[in-house]
Amino acid sequence: MTSAQVDTDKAPEEGYERGLNSRQVQMIAIGGAIGVGLFLGAGANIAKAGPSIILMYALAGVIIFFIMRALGELLLYRPVSGSFAEYSREFLGPFFGYFTGWTYWLMWVVTGMAELTAAAIYIHYWFPDIPQWVSALVFLVLLFVANLISVKLFGEIEFWFSMVKVTAIIGMIVIGVGVLTLGFSQAGDTAAVSNLWEFDGFFPKGIGSSLMTLQGVMFAYLAVELVGVTAGESENPEKTLPKAINTLPWRIALFYVGALTVILAVVKWTEFAEGVSPFVEAFAVIGIPAGAGIVNFVVLTAALSSCNSGMYSTGRMLRTLADNGEAPKVFNKLSSTKTPAIGIAVSVVFMAVGVVLNYLVPEKAFGYVTSVATAAGIWTWLMILISHVRYRRGVVAGRLPASSFPAPGGSVCSYIAIAFLLFVTCLIAYDADARVCLYVMAGWAAALGIGWFVLKSRNPGITERPGEPEFEKIG
């Protein structure tokens, strides 16, 4: 029996229901790679980088694949719900597990705040007489109830949300290729592959300006690691998780690189601006009836999908923290439907506060919220990579069993990804507008540090949880 089989047998003792089937896990993985960062954020990035934004998404996509293969190796070594915090705890020590768990919770809470407000704005497009806070509240309640019913319902909702996003992008690509090859539509006379370099070249604003978009590009990939949180509730993780991760390159190639290449060939890059969805602009130029309404529906779906995922992951992460004595014990309880209902409910309350805040404060606060989510996401990815490096050392030394899904190149790709993420962090520090998220994260780190000190004073044994000694037990 392999180590993966042994640990998979143990996982149901966590109390969760293994209710996510292969179809749902695959679409959760696909949907996690497609979000508002692509449908809306790409417009601002195109304005800053021109056609070279395609290269930036491709470069970031390679790094994301490295991160996911590192996570995949850890997941098949020990598939557990709340995986990032658990691996940080085992390989870096209890404090890092505590810090990572709470930071990932913060990432999804602030993302939920932003997405709920975005969803309300999209509804406002069709029904301007409905106050935005009413729409946001309705969506919040509906998704909350769905998450309480069962993990199967969560999986089914996410499946159809992802299906809408995938269908929209594939439709855009097919239509765009038709315009380029057959010359139909209003854009037929100006659409050409040469649009990718004819207007001041492939790097119209310089390589430096293109690199500065990497922080926004990385935001678009947030949530791709969500498939790791589903490990404890997947029916057959040793089969579904590797498949979901290995299909990531073609998803990035199709949904990001492919879609943006077609859009920028159909519509010259100078037509795009911040706040304008490249998909809306492309449909408008092509002249498709009701194109703006179609894209508005798709972006609404993307926002609700992200919020739905946020509720799912925050509840699981709070339960993991409670199980390790790093959050109130009440979060450890499961409902009759085997969902962490109390943890989800508390997270929803914080998301609701975000709805109020986004209603009251200027629009710039919306950008601040997303930058905080990006910073929290980068921390999570770094912890995955560093944990993977430590795990590989344990395997090489014979202290740990090998995973059935080893990352190509061992630790080499993880080191490359770590260097890339540190480079992106430097870019964030250099950008005056984005830099505020580092101040927020510094305050968050100080608050968590105080919390850890209080936990240690109340329960000194908390510092003796797994961490490095776990290596020796297995060996």
Short mmCIF file of C-alpha atoms in Angstrom, two decimals:
data_model
loop_
_atom_site.label_atom_id
_atom_site.label_comp_id
_atom_site.label_asym_id
_atom_site.label_seq_id
_atom_site.Cartn_x
_atom_site.Cartn_y
_atom_site.Cartn_z
CA MET A 1 0.00 0.00 0.00
CA THR A 2 1.38 3.43 -0.98
CA SER A 3 1.67 6.42 1.34
CA ALA A 4 -1.12 8.11 -0.60
CA GLN A 5 -3.41 5.16 -0.03
CA VAL A 6 -2.62 5.06 3.64
CA ASP A 7 -3.35 8.73 4.14
CA THR A 8 -6.44 8.67 1.97
CA ASP A 9 -7.86 6.01 4.21
CA LYS A 10 -7.27 8.23 7.23
CA ALA A 11 -8.68 11.41 5.71
CA PRO A 12 -12.39 10.59 6.21
CA GLU A 13 -11.74 10.61 9.98
CA GLU A 14 -11.73 14.39 9.66
CA GLY A 15 -15.50 14.00 9.40
CA TYR A 16 -15.97 15.52 5.95
CA GLU A 17 -18.07 13.86 3.29
CA ARG A 18 -16.18 12.77 0.19
CA GLY A 19 -18.85 14.33 -1.99
CA LEU A 20 -16.84 15.92 -4.82
CA ASN A 21 -16.72 13.66 -7.87
CA SER A 22 -14.16 13.78 -10.70
CA ARG A 23 -16.37 15.92 -12.94
CA GLN A 24 -16.76 18.57 -10.23
CA VAL A 25 -13.09 18.60 -9.19
CA GLN A 26 -12.03 19.04 -12.84
CA MET A 27 -14.36 22.01 -13.32
CA ILE A 28 -13.38 23.55 -9.97
CA ALA A 29 -9.78 23.38 -11.18
CA ILE A 30 -10.73 24.92 -14.53
CA GLY A 31 -12.90 27.61 -12.95
CA GLY A 32 -10.16 28.46 -10.48
CA ALA A 33 -7.99 29.52 -13.42
CA ILE A 34 -10.67 31.84 -14.86
CA GLY A 35 -11.86 34.79 -12.85
CA VAL A 36 -12.69 38.48 -12.87
CA GLY A 37 -8.95 39.12 -13.16
CA LEU A 38 -9.19 37.90 -16.76
CA PHE A 39 -12.61 39.27 -17.71
CA LEU A 40 -12.02 42.74 -16.27
CA GLY A 41 -8.43 43.12 -15.04
CA ALA A 42 -6.89 42.26 -18.39
CA GLY A 43 -8.16 45.54 -19.83
CA ALA A 44 -5.93 47.66 -17.58
CA ASN A 45 -2.99 45.32 -18.14
CA ILE A 46 -3.37 45.54 -21.94
CA ALA A 47 -3.37 49.36 -21.72
CA LYS A 48 -0.09 49.23 -19.76
CA ALA A 49 1.75 46.52 -21.71
CA GLY A 50 0.13 46.24 -25.14
CA PRO A 51 0.38 42.85 -26.91
CA SER A 52 3.26 41.81 -24.61
CA ILE A 53 0.63 41.13 -21.95
CA ILE A 54 0.19 37.77 -23.70
CA LEU A 55 3.80 36.90 -22.79
CA MET A 56 3.27 38.06 -19.19
CA TYR A 57 0.23 35.78 -18.75
CA ALA A 58 2.19 32.90 -20.32
CA LEU A 59 5.21 33.49 -18.04
CA ALA A 60 3.04 33.71 -14.93
CA GLY A 61 1.17 30.61 -16.12
CA VAL A 62 4.41 28.59 -16.18
CA ILE A 63 5.14 29.64 -12.59
CA ILE A 64 1.59 28.75 -11.53
CA PHE A 65 2.12 25.28 -13.04
CA PHE A 66 5.32 24.88 -11.00
CA ILE A 67 3.38 25.85 -7.87
CA MET A 68 0.57 23.42 -8.62
CA ARG A 69 2.94 20.51 -9.33
CA ALA A 70 4.65 21.19 -6.00
CA LEU A 71 1.24 21.22 -4.31
CA GLY A 72 0.25 18.07 -6.20
CA GLU A 73 3.24 16.16 -4.87
CA LEU A 74 2.35 17.19 -1.32
CA LEU A 75 -1.34 16.36 -1.80
CA LEU A 76 -0.59 12.81 -2.92
CA TYR A 77 1.86 12.42 -0.03
CA ARG A 78 -0.89 13.38 2.42
CA PRO A 79 -4.29 14.54 1.04
CA VAL A 80 -6.01 16.66 3.69
CA SER A 81 -8.52 19.49 3.70
CA GLY A 82 -6.83 22.80 4.55
CA SER A 83 -3.69 21.49 2.90
CA PHE A 84 -1.58 24.68 2.75
CA ALA A 85 -1.76 25.29 6.49
CA GLU A 86 -1.15 21.61 7.26
CA TYR A 87 1.95 21.38 5.08
CA SER A 88 3.32 24.67 6.48
CA ARG A 89 2.74 23.29 9.97
CA GLU A 90 4.47 20.00 9.23
CA PHE A 91 7.47 21.25 7.29
CA LEU A 92 8.06 24.76 8.65
CA GLY A 93 6.62 24.58 12.15
CA PRO A 94 3.38 25.39 14.01
CA PHE A 95 3.68 29.17 13.71
CA PHE A 96 3.81 29.00 9.90
CA GLY A 97 0.79 26.71 9.82
CA TYR A 98 -1.09 29.17 12.01
CA PHE A 99 0.01 32.17 9.94
CA THR A 100 -0.74 30.54 6.59
CA GLY A 101 -4.18 29.31 7.66
CA TRP A 102 -5.30 32.71 8.87
CA THR A 103 -3.75 34.52 5.88
CA TYR A 104 -5.52 32.25 3.40
CA TRP A 105 -8.75 32.92 5.30
CA LEU A 106 -8.07 36.67 4.98
CA MET A 107 -7.43 36.29 1.24
CA TRP A 108 -10.83 34.74 0.63
CA VAL A 109 -12.71 37.10 2.95
CA VAL A 110 -11.40 40.22 1.20
CA THR A 111 -11.89 38.55 -2.19
CA GLY A 112 -15.47 37.80 -1.17
CA MET A 113 -15.94 41.46 -0.23
CA ALA A 114 -14.78 42.57 -3.67
CA GLU A 115 -16.68 39.94 -5.64
CA LEU A 116 -20.00 40.58 -3.88
CA THR A 117 -19.75 44.26 -4.62
CA ALA A 118 -18.78 43.50 -8.22
CA ALA A 119 -21.77 41.16 -8.60
CA ALA A 120 -24.08 43.89 -7.33
CA ILE A 121 -22.65 46.32 -9.91
CA TYR A 122 -23.26 43.79 -12.70
CA ILE A 123 -26.91 43.36 -11.61
CA HIS A 124 -27.19 47.15 -11.55
CA TYR A 125 -26.42 47.07 -15.30
CA TRP A 126 -29.78 45.36 -15.98
CA PHE A 127 -31.80 46.65 -13.02
CA PRO A 128 -30.57 50.16 -12.16
CA ASP A 129 -33.46 50.75 -9.75
CA ILE A 130 -32.34 47.96 -7.40
CA PRO A 131 -29.91 49.29 -4.74
CA GLN A 132 -26.52 47.62 -4.97
CA TRP A 133 -26.54 46.58 -1.32
CA VAL A 134 -29.78 44.63 -1.88
CA SER A 135 -28.28 42.58 -4.72
CA ALA A 136 -25.11 41.94 -2.73
CA LEU A 137 -27.11 40.80 0.29
CA VAL A 138 -29.29 38.45 -1.79
CA PHE A 139 -26.25 36.79 -3.38
CA LEU A 140 -24.55 36.52 0.01
CA VAL A 141 -27.53 34.72 1.54
CA LEU A 142 -28.09 32.39 -1.44
CA LEU A 143 -24.47 31.24 -1.60
CA PHE A 144 -24.32 30.91 2.19
CA VAL A 145 -27.35 28.60 2.21
CA ALA A 146 -25.93 26.55 -0.68
CA ASN A 147 -22.65 26.04 1.18
CA LEU A 148 -24.50 24.90 4.31
CA ILE A 149 -26.57 22.25 2.53
CA SER A 150 -23.75 19.97 1.34
CA VAL A 151 -20.38 19.85 -0.37
CA LYS A 152 -22.11 18.14 -3.31
CA LEU A 153 -24.28 21.22 -3.89
CA PHE A 154 -21.21 23.47 -3.66
CA GLY A 155 -19.49 21.28 -6.26
CA GLU A 156 -22.51 21.33 -8.57
CA ILE A 157 -22.91 25.12 -8.37
CA GLU A 158 -19.20 25.59 -9.05
CA PHE A 159 -19.42 23.14 -11.96
CA TRP A 160 -22.07 25.20 -13.75
CA PHE A 161 -20.44 28.53 -12.90
CA SER A 162 -17.22 27.22 -14.48
CA MET A 163 -19.14 25.87 -17.47
CA VAL A 164 -20.52 29.34 -18.24
CA LYS A 165 -17.04 30.91 -18.07
CA VAL A 166 -15.45 28.21 -20.22
CA THR A 167 -18.22 28.38 -22.84
CA ALA A 168 -17.91 32.17 -23.09
CA ILE A 169 -14.15 32.11 -23.63
CA ILE A 170 -14.28 29.28 -26.17
CA GLY A 171 -17.08 31.14 -27.99
CA MET A 172 -14.97 34.30 -28.08
CA ILE A 173 -12.00 32.38 -29.50
CA VAL A 174 -14.10 30.63 -32.18
CA ILE A 175 -15.76 33.89 -33.23
CA GLY A 176 -12.42 35.72 -33.24
CA VAL A 177 -10.74 33.07 -35.38
CA GLY A 178 -13.72 33.27 -37.76
CA VAL A 179 -13.30 37.03 -38.06
CA LEU A 180 -9.55 36.65 -38.73
CA THR A 181 -9.89 33.88 -41.33
CA LEU A 182 -13.20 34.68 -43.04
CA GLY A 183 -13.30 38.45 -42.57
CA PHE A 184 -16.93 38.67 -41.53
CA SER A 185 -18.41 41.18 -39.04
CA GLN A 186 -17.73 44.89 -38.60
CA ALA A 187 -14.15 44.11 -37.54
CA GLY A 188 -13.35 42.13 -40.69
CA ASP A 189 -11.46 44.98 -42.41
CA THR A 190 -9.18 45.82 -39.47
CA ALA A 191 -8.71 42.41 -37.80
CA ALA A 192 -5.29 40.89 -38.52
CA VAL A 193 -2.60 38.94 -36.71
CA SER A 194 -0.25 41.83 -37.54
CA ASN A 195 -2.14 43.91 -34.95
CA LEU A 196 0.06 42.11 -32.41
CA TRP A 197 3.14 44.08 -33.51
CA GLU A 198 2.13 46.85 -35.93
CA PHE A 199 1.25 49.53 -33.36
CA ASP A 200 4.63 50.45 -31.82
CA GLY A 201 5.79 46.85 -31.63
CA PHE A 202 5.13 43.91 -29.31
CA PHE A 203 6.49 45.89 -26.32
CA PRO A 204 5.01 49.33 -27.14
CA LYS A 205 5.72 50.80 -23.69
CA GLY A 206 8.95 48.98 -22.97
CA ILE A 207 9.81 45.76 -21.18
CA GLY A 208 9.80 47.50 -17.79
CA SER A 209 6.18 48.57 -18.17
CA SER A 210 5.26 45.03 -19.22
CA LEU A 211 6.95 43.53 -16.15
CA MET A 212 5.04 45.94 -13.88
CA THR A 213 1.79 44.26 -14.98
CA LEU A 214 2.89 40.96 -13.42
CA GLN A 215 1.30 41.91 -10.09
CA GLY A 216 -2.09 42.31 -11.79
CA VAL A 217 -1.53 39.17 -13.84
CA MET A 218 -0.87 37.14 -10.69
CA PHE A 219 -4.18 38.36 -9.23
CA ALA A 220 -5.91 36.77 -12.22
CA TYR A 221 -4.50 33.38 -11.19
CA LEU A 222 -5.64 33.56 -7.55
CA ALA A 223 -7.82 30.56 -6.58
CA VAL A 224 -6.08 28.13 -8.91
CA GLU A 225 -4.79 26.43 -5.74
CA LEU A 226 -8.37 25.87 -4.52
CA VAL A 227 -8.22 22.31 -5.86
CA GLY A 228 -5.85 21.61 -2.96
CA VAL A 229 -8.51 22.58 -0.41
CA THR A 230 -10.86 20.00 -1.97
CA ALA A 231 -8.42 17.13 -1.28
CA GLY A 232 -10.15 16.02 1.92
CA GLU A 233 -13.55 15.88 0.21
CA SER A 234 -12.67 14.37 -3.18
CA GLU A 235 -13.98 10.87 -3.88
CA ASN A 236 -10.71 9.61 -5.33
CA PRO A 237 -7.94 12.19 -4.75
CA GLU A 238 -5.09 10.02 -6.02
CA LYS A 239 -6.74 9.99 -9.48
CA THR A 240 -8.69 13.25 -9.71
CA LEU A 241 -6.07 15.64 -8.32
CA PRO A 242 -3.17 14.70 -10.66
CA LYS A 243 -5.52 14.92 -13.63
CA ALA A 244 -6.79 18.34 -12.57
CA ILE A 245 -3.24 19.66 -12.09
CA ASN A 246 -1.76 18.15 -15.25
CA THR A 247 -4.42 19.77 -17.43
CA LEU A 248 -3.50 23.22 -16.07
CA PRO A 249 -1.02 24.10 -18.89
CA TRP A 250 -3.57 23.68 -21.67
CA ARG A 251 -6.17 25.59 -19.65
CA ILE A 252 -3.80 28.53 -19.27
CA ALA A 253 -2.75 28.26 -22.93
CA LEU A 254 -6.38 28.27 -24.11
CA PHE A 255 -8.19 30.56 -21.68
CA TYR A 256 -5.49 33.19 -21.14
CA VAL A 257 -2.87 33.09 -23.89
CA GLY A 258 -5.25 31.89 -26.60
CA ALA A 259 -8.14 34.21 -25.75
CA LEU A 260 -5.96 37.31 -25.39
CA THR A 261 -4.04 36.54 -28.59
CA VAL A 262 -7.28 36.33 -30.56
CA ILE A 263 -8.76 39.44 -28.93
CA LEU A 264 -5.63 41.53 -29.58
CA ALA A 265 -5.53 40.35 -33.20
CA VAL A 266 -9.18 41.30 -33.72
CA VAL A 267 -8.99 44.61 -31.82
CA LYS A 268 -5.80 46.69 -31.75
CA TRP A 269 -4.41 47.11 -28.24
CA THR A 270 -4.77 50.91 -28.25
CA GLU A 271 -8.56 50.48 -27.99
CA PHE A 272 -8.35 49.12 -24.45
CA ALA A 273 -8.33 51.07 -21.20
CA GLU A 274 -8.57 50.48 -17.47
CA GLY A 275 -12.08 49.51 -16.40
CA VAL A 276 -12.98 48.20 -19.85
CA SER A 277 -13.35 44.44 -20.23
CA PRO A 278 -11.40 43.20 -23.26
CA PHE A 279 -14.26 40.77 -23.91
CA VAL A 280 -16.88 43.53 -23.91
CA GLU A 281 -14.71 45.64 -26.21
CA ALA A 282 -14.12 42.73 -28.60
CA PHE A 283 -17.83 41.89 -28.81
CA ALA A 284 -18.62 45.59 -29.41
CA VAL A 285 -16.06 45.93 -32.23
CA ILE A 286 -17.23 42.70 -33.87
CA GLY A 287 -20.80 43.97 -33.64
CA ILE A 288 -22.51 41.04 -31.92
CA PRO A 289 -26.06 41.97 -30.77
CA ALA A 290 -26.44 41.99 -26.98
CA GLY A 291 -22.68 41.29 -26.69
CA ALA A 292 -22.28 43.58 -23.69
CA GLY A 293 -25.19 41.88 -21.91
CA ILE A 294 -23.73 38.44 -22.60
CA VAL A 295 -20.35 39.38 -21.19
CA ASN A 296 -22.00 41.09 -18.21
CA PHE A 297 -23.72 37.79 -17.40
CA VAL A 298 -20.45 35.89 -17.73
CA VAL A 299 -18.57 38.31 -15.46
CA LEU A 300 -21.42 38.12 -12.94
CA THR A 301 -20.99 34.35 -12.99
CA ALA A 302 -17.23 34.71 -12.45
CA ALA A 303 -17.79 36.96 -9.43
CA LEU A 304 -20.35 34.62 -7.85
CA SER A 305 -18.09 31.65 -8.54
CA SER A 306 -15.23 33.32 -6.69
CA CYS A 307 -17.46 34.24 -3.75
CA ASN A 308 -18.85 30.70 -3.63
CA SER A 309 -15.30 29.30 -3.53
CA GLY A 310 -14.41 31.78 -0.80
CA MET A 311 -17.19 30.60 1.48
CA TYR A 312 -16.17 26.99 0.90
CA SER A 313 -12.47 27.49 1.62
CA THR A 314 -12.77 29.87 4.60
CA GLY A 315 -14.95 27.44 6.53
CA ARG A 316 -12.50 24.57 5.92
CA MET A 317 -9.48 26.68 6.86
CA LEU A 318 -11.06 27.86 10.12
CA ARG A 319 -11.80 24.24 11.01
CA THR A 320 -8.19 23.27 10.35
CA LEU A 321 -7.02 26.12 12.59
CA ALA A 322 -9.46 25.12 15.34
CA ASP A 323 -8.35 21.51 15.12
CA ASN A 324 -4.81 22.68 15.89
CA GLY A 325 -5.83 24.96 18.76
CA GLU A 326 -5.19 28.10 16.72
CA ALA A 327 -8.80 29.28 16.48
CA PRO A 328 -11.85 28.93 18.80
CA LYS A 329 -12.87 25.28 19.24
CA VAL A 330 -16.41 26.04 18.08
CA PHE A 331 -15.09 26.22 14.49
CA ASN A 332 -14.20 22.54 14.73
CA LYS A 333 -17.83 21.42 14.77
CA LEU A 334 -19.50 20.00 11.67
CA SER A 335 -23.19 20.32 10.91
CA SER A 336 -25.47 17.37 10.25
CA THR A 337 -24.63 17.76 6.55
CA LYS A 338 -20.89 17.49 7.36
CA THR A 339 -20.09 21.11 6.56
CA PRO A 340 -18.18 23.52 8.86
CA ALA A 341 -21.29 25.68 9.21
CA ILE A 342 -20.09 27.95 12.04
CA GLY A 343 -16.82 28.77 10.28
CA ILE A 344 -18.68 29.55 7.06
CA ALA A 345 -21.18 31.72 8.95
CA VAL A 346 -18.48 33.81 10.65
CA SER A 347 -16.67 34.28 7.34
CA VAL A 348 -19.92 35.40 5.71
CA VAL A 349 -20.41 38.01 8.44
CA PHE A 350 -17.00 39.50 7.60
CA MET A 351 -17.83 39.42 3.89
CA ALA A 352 -21.05 41.29 4.68
CA VAL A 353 -19.03 44.00 6.43
CA GLY A 354 -17.13 44.31 3.15
CA VAL A 355 -20.37 44.96 1.28
CA VAL A 356 -21.08 47.89 3.59
CA LEU A 357 -17.52 49.22 3.33
CA ASN A 358 -17.48 49.03 -0.45
CA TYR A 359 -20.80 50.87 -0.50
CA LEU A 360 -19.45 53.69 1.68
CA VAL A 361 -15.84 54.18 0.55
CA PRO A 362 -14.56 55.44 -2.82
CA GLU A 363 -13.92 53.06 -5.71
CA LYS A 364 -10.18 53.12 -5.09
CA ALA A 365 -10.77 50.98 -1.99
CA PHE A 366 -11.95 48.23 -4.32
CA GLY A 367 -8.47 48.11 -5.86
CA TYR A 368 -6.88 48.07 -2.42
CA VAL A 369 -8.95 45.03 -1.47
CA THR A 370 -7.78 43.09 -4.52
CA SER A 371 -4.14 44.03 -3.90
CA VAL A 372 -4.41 42.71 -0.33
CA ALA A 373 -5.82 39.47 -1.73
CA THR A 374 -2.86 39.24 -4.12
CA ALA A 375 -0.34 39.72 -1.31
CA ALA A 376 -2.07 37.05 0.79
CA GLY A 377 -2.11 34.74 -2.23
CA ILE A 378 1.62 35.21 -2.83
CA TRP A 379 2.28 34.26 0.81
CA THR A 380 0.21 31.09 0.37
CA TRP A 381 2.07 30.14 -2.82
CA LEU A 382 5.44 30.76 -1.14
CA MET A 383 4.47 28.48 1.75
CA ILE A 384 3.46 25.73 -0.70
CA LEU A 385 6.80 26.01 -2.49
CA ILE A 386 8.98 26.17 0.62
CA SER A 387 7.07 23.24 2.16
CA HIS A 388 7.69 21.29 -1.04
CA VAL A 389 11.43 22.00 -0.88
CA ARG A 390 11.53 20.79 2.73
CA TYR A 391 9.48 17.72 1.84
CA ARG A 392 11.85 16.83 -1.01
CA ARG A 393 14.79 17.06 1.39
CA GLY A 394 13.00 14.63 3.70
CA VAL A 395 12.39 12.20 0.83
CA VAL A 396 16.00 12.34 -0.38
CA ALA A 397 17.22 11.78 3.18
CA GLY A 398 14.92 8.77 3.54
CA ARG A 399 12.89 10.33 6.37
CA LEU A 400 9.66 10.60 4.34
CA PRO A 401 7.86 8.30 1.88
CA ALA A 402 7.91 9.39 -1.76
CA SER A 403 4.71 10.79 -3.26
CA SER A 404 3.01 8.96 -6.13
CA PHE A 405 2.88 12.28 -8.04
CA PRO A 406 6.42 13.75 -7.93
CA ALA A 407 7.02 17.24 -9.34
CA PRO A 408 9.25 17.26 -12.44
CA GLY A 409 12.80 18.34 -11.63
CA GLY A 410 12.40 17.79 -7.90
CA SER A 411 12.91 21.08 -6.07
CA VAL A 412 14.44 23.01 -8.99
CA CYS A 413 11.13 24.37 -10.32
CA SER A 414 10.05 25.32 -6.81
CA TYR A 415 13.21 27.42 -6.35
CA ILE A 416 12.53 29.15 -9.68
CA ALA A 417 8.94 29.90 -8.62
CA ILE A 418 10.08 31.22 -5.23
CA ALA A 419 12.48 33.64 -6.95
CA PHE A 420 9.71 34.77 -9.31
CA LEU A 421 7.25 35.45 -6.48
CA LEU A 422 9.87 37.45 -4.57
CA PHE A 423 10.48 39.47 -7.76
CA VAL A 424 6.73 40.19 -8.06
CA THR A 425 6.71 41.28 -4.40
CA CYS A 426 9.50 43.76 -5.23
CA LEU A 427 7.39 45.08 -8.12
CA ILE A 428 4.48 45.60 -5.72
CA ALA A 429 6.77 47.50 -3.34
CA TYR A 430 7.93 49.70 -6.25
CA ASP A 431 4.35 50.57 -7.32
CA ALA A 432 3.00 53.42 -5.18
CA ASP A 433 -0.66 52.39 -5.60
CA ALA A 434 -0.11 48.68 -4.95
CA ARG A 435 2.35 49.24 -2.11
CA VAL A 436 -0.48 49.83 0.37
CA CYS A 437 -1.18 46.08 0.47
CA LEU A 438 2.29 45.48 1.95
CA TYR A 439 1.46 47.93 4.75
CA VAL A 440 -1.80 46.07 5.37
CA MET A 441 0.03 42.73 5.40
CA ALA A 442 2.59 44.13 7.85
CA GLY A 443 -0.25 45.11 10.18
CA TRP A 444 -1.86 41.71 9.68
CA ALA A 445 1.45 39.99 10.52
CA ALA A 446 1.77 42.07 13.69
CA ALA A 447 -1.79 41.14 14.74
CA LEU A 448 -1.14 37.45 14.11
CA GLY A 449 2.15 37.70 16.00
CA ILE A 450 0.31 39.08 19.04
CA GLY A 451 -2.31 36.36 18.66
CA TRP A 452 0.39 33.69 18.60
CA PHE A 453 1.97 35.12 21.76
CA VAL A 454 -1.42 34.95 23.52
CA LEU A 455 -1.98 31.38 22.33
CA LYS A 456 1.43 30.31 23.60
CA SER A 457 0.82 31.87 27.00
CA ARG A 458 -2.49 30.03 27.34
CA ASN A 459 -1.32 26.74 25.86
CA PRO A 460 2.48 26.28 25.77
CA GLY A 461 2.00 22.88 24.11
CA ILE A 462 0.81 24.56 20.92
CA THR A 463 4.42 25.08 19.86
CA GLU A 464 5.06 21.34 20.11
CA ARG A 465 2.64 20.37 17.39
CA PRO A 466 3.92 18.34 14.36
CA GLY A 467 6.50 20.38 12.44
CA GLU A 468 9.95 18.90 11.93
CA PRO A 469 9.63 16.06 14.51
CA GLU A 470 7.05 14.52 12.19
CA PHE A 471 9.91 13.66 9.85
CA GLU A 472 11.52 11.50 12.46
CA LYS A 473 8.30 9.68 13.34
CA ILE A 474 7.75 8.64 9.74
CA GLY A 475 11.39 7.69 9.21
#
